[in-house]
XYZ file of C-alpha atoms in Angstrom:
104
model
C 4.833 -19.638 -10.149
C 7.192 -22.192 -8.586
C 10.202 -19.906 -8.914
C 8.409 -17.086 -7.074
C 7.424 -19.374 -4.197
C 11.000 -20.634 -3.939
C 12.321 -17.081 -3.735
C 9.700 -16.188 -1.108
C 10.811 -19.145 1.028
C 14.482 -18.240 0.628
C 13.796 -14.594 1.500
C 11.726 -15.592 4.537
C 14.626 -17.636 5.826
C 17.043 -14.754 5.298
C 14.806 -12.474 7.379
C 14.271 -15.045 10.138
C 10.620 -15.772 9.340
C 9.524 -19.206 10.414
C 6.092 -20.019 8.968
C 4.516 -19.798 5.538
C 0.753 -20.243 5.244
C -0.642 -20.946 1.792
C -4.114 -21.757 0.544
C -5.158 -24.464 -1.902
C -4.413 -23.491 -5.472
C -0.913 -22.317 -4.619
C 1.840 -24.209 -6.410
C 2.914 -27.387 -4.591
C 5.631 -26.399 -2.126
C 7.539 -29.581 -2.987
C 7.476 -28.907 -6.719
C 11.062 -29.487 -7.940
C 11.350 -25.871 -9.122
C 10.227 -24.574 -5.698
C 12.732 -26.805 -3.910
C 15.571 -25.796 -6.234
C 14.766 -22.079 -6.151
C 14.353 -22.078 -2.362
C 17.888 -23.502 -2.057
C 16.587 -25.914 0.580
C 14.680 -23.345 2.634
C 11.470 -25.276 1.931
C 12.638 -28.098 4.221
C 13.763 -25.733 6.976
C 10.553 -23.672 7.157
C 7.157 -24.561 8.540
C 4.713 -24.613 5.641
C 0.985 -24.940 6.290
C -1.465 -25.575 3.443
C -5.145 -24.814 4.099
C -8.324 -24.980 2.035
C -9.249 -21.591 3.504
C -7.548 -19.604 6.221
C -8.434 -21.191 9.578
C -10.344 -19.113 12.116
C -7.377 -19.267 14.535
C -5.203 -17.566 11.942
C -7.882 -14.976 11.225
C -7.949 -14.031 14.929
C -4.148 -13.568 14.932
C -4.085 -11.271 11.908
C -5.104 -8.117 13.846
C -2.034 -8.553 16.065
C 0.340 -8.323 13.073
C 1.284 -5.478 10.811
C 0.137 -6.563 7.357
C 1.914 -5.846 4.109
C 0.246 -6.856 0.860
C 1.197 -6.756 -2.762
C -1.112 -4.426 -4.647
C -1.569 -3.847 -8.346
C -3.170 -0.421 -7.967
C -1.144 2.757 -8.057
C -3.616 4.942 -6.168
C -2.858 3.577 -2.691
C 0.073 4.513 -0.454
C 2.964 2.127 -0.924
C 6.148 1.245 0.902
C 9.092 1.215 -1.507
C 10.890 -2.118 -1.299
C 14.211 -0.451 -0.486
C 12.641 1.174 2.620
C 10.707 -1.853 3.862
C 13.153 -2.496 6.703
C 12.195 0.849 8.258
C 8.585 -0.348 8.586
C 9.127 -3.827 10.009
C 8.162 -4.365 13.624
C 8.982 -8.031 14.212
C 5.283 -8.953 14.089
C 4.771 -8.612 10.381
C 2.790 -10.663 7.896
C 3.060 -10.496 4.121
C 0.177 -11.270 1.788
C 0.985 -12.168 -1.810
C -1.704 -12.527 -4.427
C -1.870 -13.939 -7.893
C 0.419 -12.118 -10.340
C -2.442 -11.360 -12.726
C -5.261 -10.626 -10.242
C -3.483 -9.599 -7.059
C -4.770 -10.287 -3.544
C -8.322 -11.587 -3.188
C -10.601 -9.610 -0.880
């Protein structure tokens, strides 16, 4: 959803994040709705679009604390209002499709 991506970019900027990595099939980051909803953050962030996640990125993932959106209710979760307590400065967020969630 273009509006969701715009909000993600705007939120990243507010938290000082610098890079967004997306895979093919994600809405175009320069879609007018993304640009409008990001309030310009899309032009101030580094955005990388990949067919699949590059091997260099895959080797970096173990050095970050990962947070992922999850549709199941049977796994431990961090409430959004307490997220700041869990951030380390080397954090990565994984967002999946709204209907299907994160792909394995």
